[in-house]
Coordinates of C-alpha atoms and ligand atoms in Angstrom, one line a residue:
Chain A
M1 CA 7.5 -15.5 -150.8
K2 CA 6.6 -14.5 -147.2
E3 CA 7.1 -17.3 -144.8
Y4 CA 5.9 -17.8 -141.2
S5 CA 6.5 -20.2 -138.4
F6 CA 3.1 -21.6 -138.0
Y7 CA 1.4 -22.8 -134.9
P8 CA -1.6 -24.8 -136.0
G9 CA -3.0 -25.8 -132.5
C10 CA -5.0 -28.8 -131.5
S11 CA -8.3 -27.8 -133.1
S12 CA -6.7 -27.5 -136.5
Q13 CA -5.5 -31.1 -136.7
K14 CA -7.0 -33.6 -139.0
G15 CA -10.3 -34.8 -137.7
A16 CA -10.5 -32.0 -135.1
S17 CA -13.1 -29.3 -134.7
A18 CA -11.5 -26.6 -136.8
E19 CA -10.0 -28.8 -139.5
N20 CA -12.1 -26.7 -142.0
Y21 CA -10.4 -23.5 -140.7
M22 CA -7.0 -25.0 -141.6
R23 CA -8.1 -26.2 -145.0
S24 CA -9.5 -22.8 -146.0
T25 CA -6.4 -21.1 -144.6
N26 CA -4.1 -23.3 -146.7
S27 CA -6.2 -22.5 -149.8
I28 CA -5.9 -18.7 -149.3
S29 CA -2.2 -19.0 -148.6
K30 CA -1.8 -20.5 -152.1
E31 CA -3.7 -17.7 -153.7
L32 CA -2.0 -14.9 -151.8
G33 CA 1.4 -16.5 -152.0
F34 CA 2.6 -17.1 -148.4
K35 CA 4.0 -20.1 -146.8
L36 CA 3.1 -21.6 -143.4
N37 CA 5.9 -23.7 -141.9
D38 CA 4.6 -25.8 -139.1
I39 CA 6.5 -25.6 -135.9
P40 CA 7.9 -29.2 -135.7
D41 CA 6.4 -31.3 -133.0
W42 CA 4.4 -28.4 -131.5
N43 CA 2.3 -29.0 -128.3
C44 CA -0.9 -27.7 -126.9
C45 CA -0.8 -24.2 -125.4
S46 CA -3.3 -25.1 -122.7
A47 CA -5.6 -22.3 -124.1
S48 CA -7.3 -20.3 -121.4
I49 CA -8.7 -23.2 -119.4
G50 CA -5.7 -25.2 -118.4
Y51 CA -5.3 -23.3 -115.2
A52 CA -7.0 -25.8 -112.9
G53 CA -4.3 -28.4 -113.3
G54 CA -1.5 -26.3 -114.6
G55 CA 0.2 -23.6 -112.6
E56 CA 1.8 -20.5 -114.0
L57 CA 5.1 -22.1 -114.9
P58 CA 3.9 -25.4 -116.3
R59 CA 1.5 -23.4 -118.5
L60 CA 4.2 -21.0 -119.6
V61 CA 6.6 -23.8 -120.4
L62 CA 4.1 -25.3 -122.9
S63 CA 4.3 -22.1 -125.0
A64 CA 8.0 -21.8 -124.3
R65 CA 8.6 -25.2 -125.9
N66 CA 6.7 -24.1 -129.0
L67 CA 8.7 -20.9 -129.2
A68 CA 12.0 -22.7 -128.7
L69 CA 11.2 -25.2 -131.5
S70 CA 10.2 -22.3 -133.7
E71 CA 13.5 -20.5 -133.0
Q72 CA 15.4 -23.6 -133.9
A73 CA 13.5 -24.5 -137.1
H74 CA 12.5 -21.1 -138.4
P75 CA 14.9 -18.4 -136.9
K76 CA 13.5 -14.9 -137.3
Q77 CA 10.2 -15.9 -138.8
D78 CA 7.2 -14.5 -137.0
V79 CA 5.0 -17.1 -135.2
V80 CA 1.5 -17.1 -136.7
A81 CA -1.6 -18.8 -135.3
T82 CA -5.1 -19.1 -136.7
C83 CA -6.7 -19.9 -133.3
A84 CA -7.4 -17.0 -131.1
A85 CA -6.6 -18.9 -127.9
C86 CA -3.3 -20.2 -129.3
W87 CA -2.2 -16.7 -130.4
L88 CA -3.1 -15.2 -127.1
A89 CA -1.5 -17.9 -124.9
T90 CA 1.7 -17.8 -127.0
R91 CA 1.9 -14.1 -127.0
E92 CA 1.2 -13.8 -123.3
A93 CA 3.8 -16.4 -122.5
K94 CA 6.4 -14.6 -124.6
E95 CA 5.8 -11.3 -123.0
R96 CA 5.6 -12.7 -119.5
L97 CA 8.9 -14.5 -120.0
E98 CA 10.5 -11.3 -121.3
H99 CA 9.4 -9.3 -118.3
D100 CA 10.0 -11.9 -115.6
K101 CA 13.6 -13.0 -115.5
S102 CA 13.2 -15.6 -112.8
L103 CA 10.3 -17.3 -114.7
F104 CA 12.4 -17.1 -117.8
A105 CA 15.3 -18.9 -116.0
E106 CA 13.0 -21.5 -114.6
A107 CA 11.3 -22.1 -118.0
N108 CA 14.7 -22.8 -119.4
I109 CA 15.6 -25.2 -116.7
A110 CA 12.5 -27.2 -117.6
L111 CA 13.1 -26.9 -121.3
K112 CA 16.6 -28.3 -120.8
E113 CA 14.9 -31.6 -119.8
A114 CA 13.6 -31.8 -123.4
G115 CA 17.0 -30.7 -124.8
L116 CA 15.7 -27.3 -125.7
Q117 CA 16.5 -23.7 -124.9
L118 CA 14.5 -20.6 -125.4
K119 CA 16.5 -17.5 -126.3
N120 CA 13.6 -15.1 -126.8
D121 CA 16.0 -12.8 -128.7
Q122 CA 15.2 -13.2 -132.3
G123 CA 12.7 -10.3 -132.4
K124 CA 9.9 -12.7 -133.4
N125 CA 6.4 -11.3 -133.2
I126 CA 3.5 -13.6 -132.2
R127 CA 0.8 -12.8 -134.7
H128 CA -2.8 -13.8 -135.5
M129 CA -3.5 -14.8 -139.1
V130 CA -5.8 -11.8 -139.4
E131 CA -2.8 -9.5 -138.6
V132 CA -0.8 -11.1 -141.4
L133 CA -3.6 -10.6 -143.9
I134 CA -4.2 -7.0 -143.0
E135 CA -0.7 -5.8 -142.3
D136 CA 1.5 -7.9 -144.7
F137 CA -1.1 -8.0 -147.5
G138 CA -3.8 -5.4 -146.9
Y139 CA -7.3 -4.9 -148.2
E140 CA -6.2 -3.5 -151.5
E141 CA -4.0 -6.5 -152.2
I142 CA -6.7 -8.9 -151.1
K143 CA -9.2 -7.2 -153.4
K144 CA -7.0 -7.8 -156.4
H145 CA -7.5 -11.6 -155.8
V146 CA -11.3 -11.4 -155.7
K147 CA -12.6 -13.3 -158.7
K148 CA -16.2 -13.9 -157.5
P149 CA -17.4 -11.1 -155.4
L150 CA -19.8 -12.2 -152.7
E151 CA -22.5 -10.0 -154.0
G152 CA -25.8 -9.8 -152.2
I153 CA -24.8 -11.6 -149.1
K154 CA -25.2 -9.8 -145.8
I155 CA -22.7 -10.8 -143.2
A156 CA -22.5 -10.1 -139.4
G157 CA -18.8 -9.8 -138.4
Y158 CA -18.6 -11.5 -135.0
V159 CA -15.2 -10.6 -133.7
G160 CA -15.7 -12.1 -130.2
C161 CA -13.2 -11.8 -127.4
Q162 CA -9.7 -13.2 -127.8
T163 CA -8.7 -11.8 -131.2
N164 CA -9.9 -8.5 -129.8
R165 CA -8.8 -8.3 -126.2
P166 CA -6.4 -7.8 -124.6
F167 CA -4.1 -7.3 -127.6
G168 CA -6.4 -6.8 -130.6
I169 CA -5.5 -5.9 -134.1
A170 CA -3.4 -2.7 -134.4
G171 CA -5.4 0.4 -135.0
E172 CA -8.7 -1.1 -134.0
S173 CA -10.8 -0.3 -130.9
F174 CA -11.8 -2.9 -128.3
E175 CA -15.5 -1.8 -128.4
N176 CA -16.0 -1.6 -132.2
P177 CA -13.2 -3.2 -134.2
M178 CA -13.9 -2.8 -138.0
Y179 CA -11.6 -5.3 -139.6
L180 CA -14.1 -8.1 -140.3
D181 CA -16.5 -5.6 -141.8
K182 CA -13.8 -4.1 -143.9
L183 CA -12.7 -7.6 -145.1
T184 CA -16.3 -8.6 -145.8
E185 CA -16.7 -5.4 -147.9
T186 CA -13.4 -6.1 -149.7
L187 CA -14.8 -9.5 -150.7
G188 CA -17.9 -7.8 -152.2
A189 CA -20.4 -8.7 -149.5
D190 CA -22.5 -6.4 -147.4
P191 CA -21.4 -6.1 -143.7
V192 CA -24.1 -5.7 -141.0
K193 CA -23.7 -2.2 -139.7
N194 CA -23.8 -1.7 -135.9
Y195 CA -23.9 -5.3 -135.1
D196 CA -24.3 -4.8 -131.4
K197 CA -23.0 -8.3 -130.2
K198 CA -19.8 -7.9 -132.3
V199 CA -17.5 -8.2 -129.3
S200 CA -19.7 -10.1 -126.8
C201 CA -18.5 -13.3 -125.3
C202 CA -19.9 -16.7 -126.5
G203 CA -19.0 -18.4 -123.2
G204 CA -15.7 -19.8 -124.6
A205 CA -14.7 -23.1 -123.1
L206 CA -17.6 -22.7 -120.6
A207 CA -20.0 -23.7 -123.4
F208 CA -19.0 -27.2 -122.3
S209 CA -19.2 -26.9 -118.6
E210 CA -21.9 -24.3 -118.3
P211 CA -24.1 -25.0 -121.4
E212 CA -27.2 -23.2 -120.3
K213 CA -25.5 -20.0 -119.2
S214 CA -23.3 -20.0 -122.4
Q215 CA -26.2 -20.7 -124.7
A216 CA -28.0 -17.7 -123.3
L217 CA -25.1 -15.6 -124.5
I218 CA -25.0 -17.3 -127.8
K219 CA -28.7 -16.8 -128.3
D220 CA -28.2 -13.0 -128.1
I221 CA -25.2 -13.1 -130.5
I222 CA -27.3 -14.9 -133.1
G223 CA -30.4 -12.9 -132.4
A224 CA -28.6 -9.6 -133.0
A225 CA -27.2 -10.9 -136.3
Y226 CA -30.7 -11.7 -137.5
D227 CA -31.9 -8.3 -136.3
G228 CA -29.2 -6.8 -138.5
G229 CA -30.6 -8.7 -141.5
A230 CA -27.6 -11.1 -141.7
D231 CA -27.6 -14.1 -143.9
M232 CA -24.5 -15.5 -142.2
I233 CA -22.0 -14.8 -139.4
V234 CA -18.2 -14.6 -140.0
T235 CA -15.7 -15.1 -137.2
P236 CA -11.9 -15.3 -136.8
C237 CA -11.9 -17.7 -133.8
P238 CA -12.5 -21.5 -133.7
V239 CA -14.2 -21.4 -130.3
C240 CA -16.6 -18.7 -131.5
Q241 CA -17.2 -20.6 -134.7
M242 CA -18.1 -23.8 -133.0
N243 CA -20.1 -22.3 -130.2
V244 CA -22.2 -20.1 -132.4
E245 CA -22.8 -22.8 -135.1
V246 CA -23.4 -26.1 -133.3
Y247 CA -25.8 -25.3 -130.5
Q248 CA -28.5 -23.6 -132.6
D249 CA -30.8 -26.6 -132.4
Q250 CA -30.5 -26.8 -128.6
I251 CA -31.2 -23.1 -128.4
N252 CA -34.2 -23.4 -130.6
Q253 CA -35.6 -26.1 -128.4
K254 CA -35.1 -24.2 -125.3
Y255 CA -36.1 -20.7 -126.4
G256 CA -38.5 -21.5 -129.3
T257 CA -36.3 -19.6 -131.7
K258 CA -35.9 -20.7 -135.3
F259 CA -32.2 -20.1 -135.7
K260 CA -30.4 -21.7 -138.7
I261 CA -27.7 -19.3 -139.6
P262 CA -24.4 -20.4 -141.1
V263 CA -21.2 -19.4 -139.2
V264 CA -18.1 -19.3 -141.4
Y265 CA -14.5 -18.4 -141.0
Y266 CA -13.1 -15.3 -142.8
S267 CA -10.8 -17.8 -144.6
T268 CA -13.8 -19.6 -146.1
L269 CA -15.3 -16.3 -147.3
M270 CA -11.9 -15.4 -148.8
S271 CA -11.4 -18.7 -150.5
V272 CA -14.9 -18.6 -152.1
A273 CA -14.3 -15.0 -153.3
F274 CA -10.9 -16.0 -154.7
G275 CA -12.8 -18.4 -156.9
Q276 CA -11.6 -21.6 -155.2
S277 CA -13.6 -24.7 -155.0
A278 CA -16.1 -25.6 -152.3
K279 CA -13.7 -28.2 -151.1
E280 CA -10.8 -25.8 -150.9
A281 CA -13.0 -23.3 -149.1
A282 CA -14.0 -26.2 -146.7
L283 CA -17.7 -25.5 -147.2
D284 CA -18.2 -29.2 -146.5
G285 CA -17.1 -28.4 -143.0
Q286 CA -20.2 -26.4 -142.2
V287 CA -22.6 -28.1 -139.8
I288 CA -25.1 -25.5 -141.0
P289 CA -24.5 -25.3 -144.8
A290 CA -23.7 -21.9 -146.2
K291 CA -25.8 -22.4 -149.3
Q292 CA -25.2 -18.9 -150.8
L293 CA -21.5 -19.6 -150.7
E294 CA -22.0 -23.0 -152.2
Q295 CA -23.8 -21.4 -155.1
I296 CA -21.1 -18.9 -155.7
A297 CA -18.4 -21.6 -155.5
A298 CA -20.3 -23.8 -158.0
K299 CA -20.7 -21.0 -160.6
Chain B
M1 CA -1.9 -21.9 -94.1
S2 CA 1.4 -21.1 -92.6
E3 CA 1.7 -18.7 -89.7
Q4 CA 3.3 -16.0 -91.7
Y5 CA 0.1 -15.1 -93.4
R6 CA -2.1 -15.1 -90.4
N7 CA -4.5 -12.2 -90.8
N8 CA -2.9 -11.2 -94.0
F9 CA -4.6 -12.8 -96.9
L10 CA -3.6 -10.0 -99.2
R11 CA 0.1 -10.9 -98.6
E12 CA -0.6 -14.5 -99.2
V13 CA -2.2 -13.7 -102.5
E14 CA 0.6 -11.3 -103.5
K15 CA 3.1 -14.1 -102.8
N16 CA 1.4 -17.1 -104.2
V17 CA -1.2 -16.2 -106.8
E18 CA -0.4 -15.5 -110.4
E19 CA -0.3 -11.7 -110.8
G20 CA -1.5 -11.4 -107.2
E21 CA 0.8 -8.4 -106.6
W22 CA -1.7 -6.3 -108.6
V23 CA -4.6 -6.7 -106.2
K24 CA -3.7 -3.7 -104.1
M25 CA -3.9 -1.5 -107.1
C26 CA -7.7 -1.9 -107.4
M27 CA -9.7 1.3 -106.7
Q28 CA -13.1 -0.4 -106.5
C29 CA -14.7 1.3 -109.4
G30 CA -16.7 -1.7 -110.3
V31 CA -16.1 -1.5 -114.1
C32 CA -14.9 -5.1 -114.2
S33 CA -18.0 -6.5 -112.5
G34 CA -20.2 -4.7 -114.9
S35 CA -18.2 -6.1 -117.9
C36 CA -18.4 -9.8 -117.0
P37 CA -20.5 -11.9 -119.3
L38 CA -21.5 -14.4 -116.7
G39 CA -21.4 -11.7 -114.0
P40 CA -25.0 -12.2 -112.9
H41 CA -24.1 -15.8 -111.9
W42 CA -21.0 -14.9 -109.9
E43 CA -21.6 -14.9 -106.2
H44 CA -18.8 -12.4 -105.9
P45 CA -17.8 -10.5 -109.0
P46 CA -14.2 -9.5 -109.5
Q47 CA -14.4 -6.1 -107.8
E48 CA -15.9 -7.8 -104.7
I49 CA -13.3 -10.5 -104.8
F50 CA -10.5 -7.8 -104.6
M51 CA -12.3 -6.1 -101.7
M52 CA -12.7 -9.4 -99.9
I53 CA -9.0 -10.2 -100.3
R54 CA -8.1 -7.0 -98.5
A55 CA -10.8 -7.6 -95.9
N56 CA -9.0 -10.9 -95.2
K57 CA -12.0 -13.1 -96.2
R58 CA -9.7 -16.0 -97.1
E59 CA -12.1 -18.9 -96.9
E60 CA -14.9 -17.1 -98.6
V61 CA -12.7 -16.1 -101.5
L62 CA -10.9 -19.4 -102.1
T63 CA -13.9 -21.7 -101.7
S64 CA -16.0 -19.5 -104.0
S65 CA -17.2 -20.8 -107.3
S66 CA -17.0 -17.3 -108.7
M67 CA -13.6 -17.3 -110.3
W68 CA -14.4 -20.6 -112.0
M69 CA -17.1 -18.8 -114.0
C70 CA -14.5 -16.6 -115.8
T71 CA -14.8 -17.2 -119.6
S72 CA -11.5 -15.5 -120.3
C73 CA -13.2 -12.8 -122.3
Y74 CA -10.7 -10.1 -121.2
N75 CA -13.5 -7.5 -121.1
C76 CA -12.5 -6.5 -117.6
M77 CA -8.9 -6.2 -118.5
A78 CA -9.5 -4.1 -121.5
R79 CA -11.5 -1.7 -119.4
C80 CA -9.9 -1.6 -116.0
P81 CA -8.7 2.0 -115.4
R82 CA -5.9 0.7 -113.2
G83 CA -4.6 -1.8 -115.7
L84 CA -5.1 -4.9 -113.4
P85 CA -4.6 -8.2 -115.3
I86 CA -7.9 -9.3 -113.8
T87 CA -8.4 -12.4 -116.0
H88 CA -5.1 -13.8 -114.9
I89 CA -5.7 -13.0 -111.3
M90 CA -9.1 -14.9 -111.5
H91 CA -7.3 -17.9 -113.1
G92 CA -4.5 -17.6 -110.5
L93 CA -7.0 -17.5 -107.5
A94 CA -8.8 -20.5 -109.0
H95 CA -5.6 -22.4 -109.4
Y96 CA -4.3 -21.6 -106.0
A97 CA -7.6 -22.7 -104.3
K98 CA -7.3 -25.9 -106.2
R99 CA -3.6 -26.4 -105.3
I100 CA -4.3 -26.0 -101.6
G101 CA -7.4 -28.2 -101.9
I102 CA -10.2 -25.9 -101.0
A103 CA -11.7 -25.2 -104.4
P104 CA -15.4 -26.2 -104.7
K105 CA -15.5 -29.9 -105.6
E106 CA -18.6 -30.0 -107.7
Q107 CA -18.1 -26.8 -109.7
P108 CA -18.5 -27.9 -113.4
T109 CA -15.8 -25.7 -114.9
A110 CA -13.3 -26.6 -112.1
K111 CA -13.9 -30.2 -113.2
F112 CA -13.7 -29.5 -116.9
A113 CA -10.6 -27.3 -116.6
Q114 CA -8.8 -30.2 -114.7
K115 CA -9.9 -32.7 -117.4
F116 CA -8.6 -30.4 -120.1
W117 CA -5.2 -30.2 -118.4
D118 CA -5.0 -33.9 -117.8
N119 CA -6.0 -34.5 -121.4
L120 CA -3.3 -32.3 -122.9
A121 CA -0.6 -33.2 -120.3
K122 CA -1.0 -36.9 -121.3
K123 CA 0.2 -36.6 -124.9
G124 CA 1.0 -33.0 -125.4
R125 CA -2.0 -32.3 -127.5
V126 CA -5.7 -32.2 -126.8
N127 CA -7.7 -35.2 -127.8
E128 CA -11.1 -33.6 -128.4
L129 CA -13.0 -36.8 -128.5
K130 CA -11.7 -38.1 -125.2
L131 CA -12.1 -34.7 -123.7
G132 CA -15.7 -34.5 -124.8
L133 CA -16.5 -38.0 -123.5
A134 CA -14.7 -37.4 -120.2
L135 CA -16.8 -34.2 -119.9
Y136 CA -20.1 -35.8 -120.6
F137 CA -19.4 -38.6 -118.2
M138 CA -17.9 -36.4 -115.4
N139 CA -21.1 -36.6 -113.4
G140 CA -21.3 -40.4 -113.5
F141 CA -22.4 -42.9 -115.9
S142 CA -26.2 -42.4 -116.1
E143 CA -25.9 -38.6 -116.3
G144 CA -23.2 -39.2 -119.0
V145 CA -25.5 -41.3 -121.1
K146 CA -28.2 -38.6 -120.8
T147 CA -25.8 -35.8 -121.8
S148 CA -24.3 -37.9 -124.6
L149 CA -27.8 -38.5 -126.0
K150 CA -28.5 -34.8 -125.7
M151 CA -25.3 -34.0 -127.5
K152 CA -25.7 -36.8 -130.1
D153 CA -26.9 -34.6 -132.9
I154 CA -24.0 -32.2 -132.4
G155 CA -21.6 -35.2 -132.5
L156 CA -23.1 -36.4 -135.7
G157 CA -22.9 -33.0 -137.3
M158 CA -19.2 -32.8 -136.4
L159 CA -18.6 -36.4 -137.6
K160 CA -20.3 -35.8 -141.0
T161 CA -18.3 -32.7 -141.6
K162 CA -15.1 -34.6 -140.6
R163 CA -14.6 -32.3 -137.7
M164 CA -14.6 -35.2 -135.3
N165 CA -12.7 -38.5 -135.7
P166 CA -14.0 -41.6 -133.8
L167 CA -10.6 -43.2 -134.2
E168 CA -9.1 -40.7 -131.7
I169 CA -10.4 -42.9 -129.0
L170 CA -7.6 -45.3 -129.9
G171 CA -4.9 -42.8 -129.2
G172 CA -4.9 -40.0 -131.6
H173 CA -2.8 -36.9 -131.7
G174 CA 0.2 -36.3 -129.5
V175 CA 3.8 -34.9 -129.6
K176 CA 6.5 -37.2 -130.9
D177 CA 9.0 -36.4 -128.2
Q178 CA 6.9 -37.8 -125.5
S179 CA 9.7 -38.4 -123.1
G180 CA 11.2 -34.9 -123.4
F181 CA 7.7 -33.4 -123.1
Q182 CA 6.9 -35.3 -120.0
K183 CA 10.3 -34.6 -118.3
M184 CA 9.9 -30.9 -119.1
L185 CA 6.4 -30.7 -117.6
Q186 CA 7.5 -32.7 -114.6
K187 CA 10.4 -30.3 -114.0
A188 CA 8.2 -27.2 -114.4
T189 CA 5.7 -28.7 -111.9
E190 CA 8.5 -29.3 -109.4
L191 CA 9.9 -25.8 -109.8
E192 CA 6.4 -24.3 -109.4
S193 CA 5.8 -26.3 -106.2
A194 CA 9.1 -25.3 -104.8
R195 CA 8.3 -21.7 -105.6
V196 CA 4.9 -21.7 -104.0
G197 CA 6.0 -24.0 -101.2
K198 CA 8.8 -21.7 -100.4
E199 CA 6.5 -18.7 -100.4
Q200 CA 4.2 -20.5 -98.0
G201 CA 7.1 -20.9 -95.7
K202 CA 6.8 -24.7 -95.7
Ligands
LIG1 S1 -12.1 -2.3 -113.1 FE1 -10.0 -2.4 -112.1 S2 -10.0 -0.8 -110.6 FE2 -12.1 -1.1 -111.2 S3 -12.9 -2.5 -109.6 FE3 -12.3 -3.7 -111.3 S4 -10.1 -4.3 -110.8 FE4 -10.7 -2.6 -109.5
LIG2 S1 -12.1 -12.1 -118.3 FE1 -13.2 -13.3 -116.7 S2 -13.4 -11.9 -115.0 FE2 -12.9 -10.7 -116.8 S3 -14.9 -10.0 -117.6 FE3 -14.3 -11.8 -118.7 S4 -15.3 -13.5 -117.6 FE4 -15.3 -11.7 -116.2

């Protein structure tokens, strides 16, 4: 069985905003047969917004601690994250520490205070869950597990920013990555072609601090999905998922739109298509219920 | 500002700002500014910031609210023909302005970003509930009540779907090795201050 050193991140914890992402991911791992070993006592990566209080080194040290713990507990296993920001912060930290010897030395001085050491020499890759699914399993393999194809559902694949830039998924372009569409198709659903807000920004963390400006961006993301005839939106990122799902009422009030479109994780789609229960697919985590998926899960 | 950077803001940025040594590579093509999702709201979009750094407009750059409107979308970075790590430079400039105490005080993201850091630094993991409350109340109590009411339905939606836990207010998630975590962060902060302090010639 394939095993990975797993970095869940703050939003995946019990009672946190992406708990449903975690639950559906655990379900598909059972079906596909891989094991996620939590990095023991992991800490927050400070995402992309920690920079006001945290300088370069303190922020790097956060990821360095996670990596050191991973080296200790799961030598040689790749580090895998489901959250786009976790993946990005961890991968950036690893690369920065590889390239900058003085930062690497200072990071280790700080880590020593916690009784840890980062070697950064195990050849670990820092990967997003989507990479694992596509590269270690592949569409063909995934297709073999589909028991209830998601027939007749039209889905806009909203890739967003941080699973796409600056690293992205190997073989995909920044401007028009196809992996969500391919995955949707693999599961038997119908991807929206030419979804023109596919890689647009939802405002990220600024949805909290600049709600009006961010909601204007979100409005266009949802509007374009409706224009493409979508029944629902699928995303690989907890920030995208939350931003695009939960502000629809406020956007409707402000702009007079009538948005009510479910926004689901790819892991929820997969879980339903794999024939797992509504609970396993975490359909009860939808603030806007995904009724078509509920029906398929109940069949 | 120390004497050594008089009339040389570019050098100051190169020495003290995360990835600042890249600034001189900018060829002013403007692709970054055209790629920025909140660009229309930026007083000075990235390309202009880079030009202003070279033109020695220290105050105008560091007191600007512009960099605080970066959503970390990495659009600019993916497209820059010169390969500048623009996102990181924006974060670095914002952090440096804050560090030396001239960042705009009332900028909402500047406040939020600080609260995010304080929240995670406290226990090693983010407490979304406390962060949310701190955010809604960051402009004072009566504003906070208004924002909370406005956000009430969102909170209820998250609560119903078990994506928010009211008990987090009592403590909630954190790393087990509190003492090690705090010592590590403290040391990193000291080393960072020594580094920037040294560069500033203090
Ligand atoms: S895209 Fe790059 S080279 Fe062009 S203006 Fe922006 S930073 Fe300069
Ligand atoms: S990463 Fe920041 S500066 Fe670059 S385009 Fe996005 S918002 Fe603008």
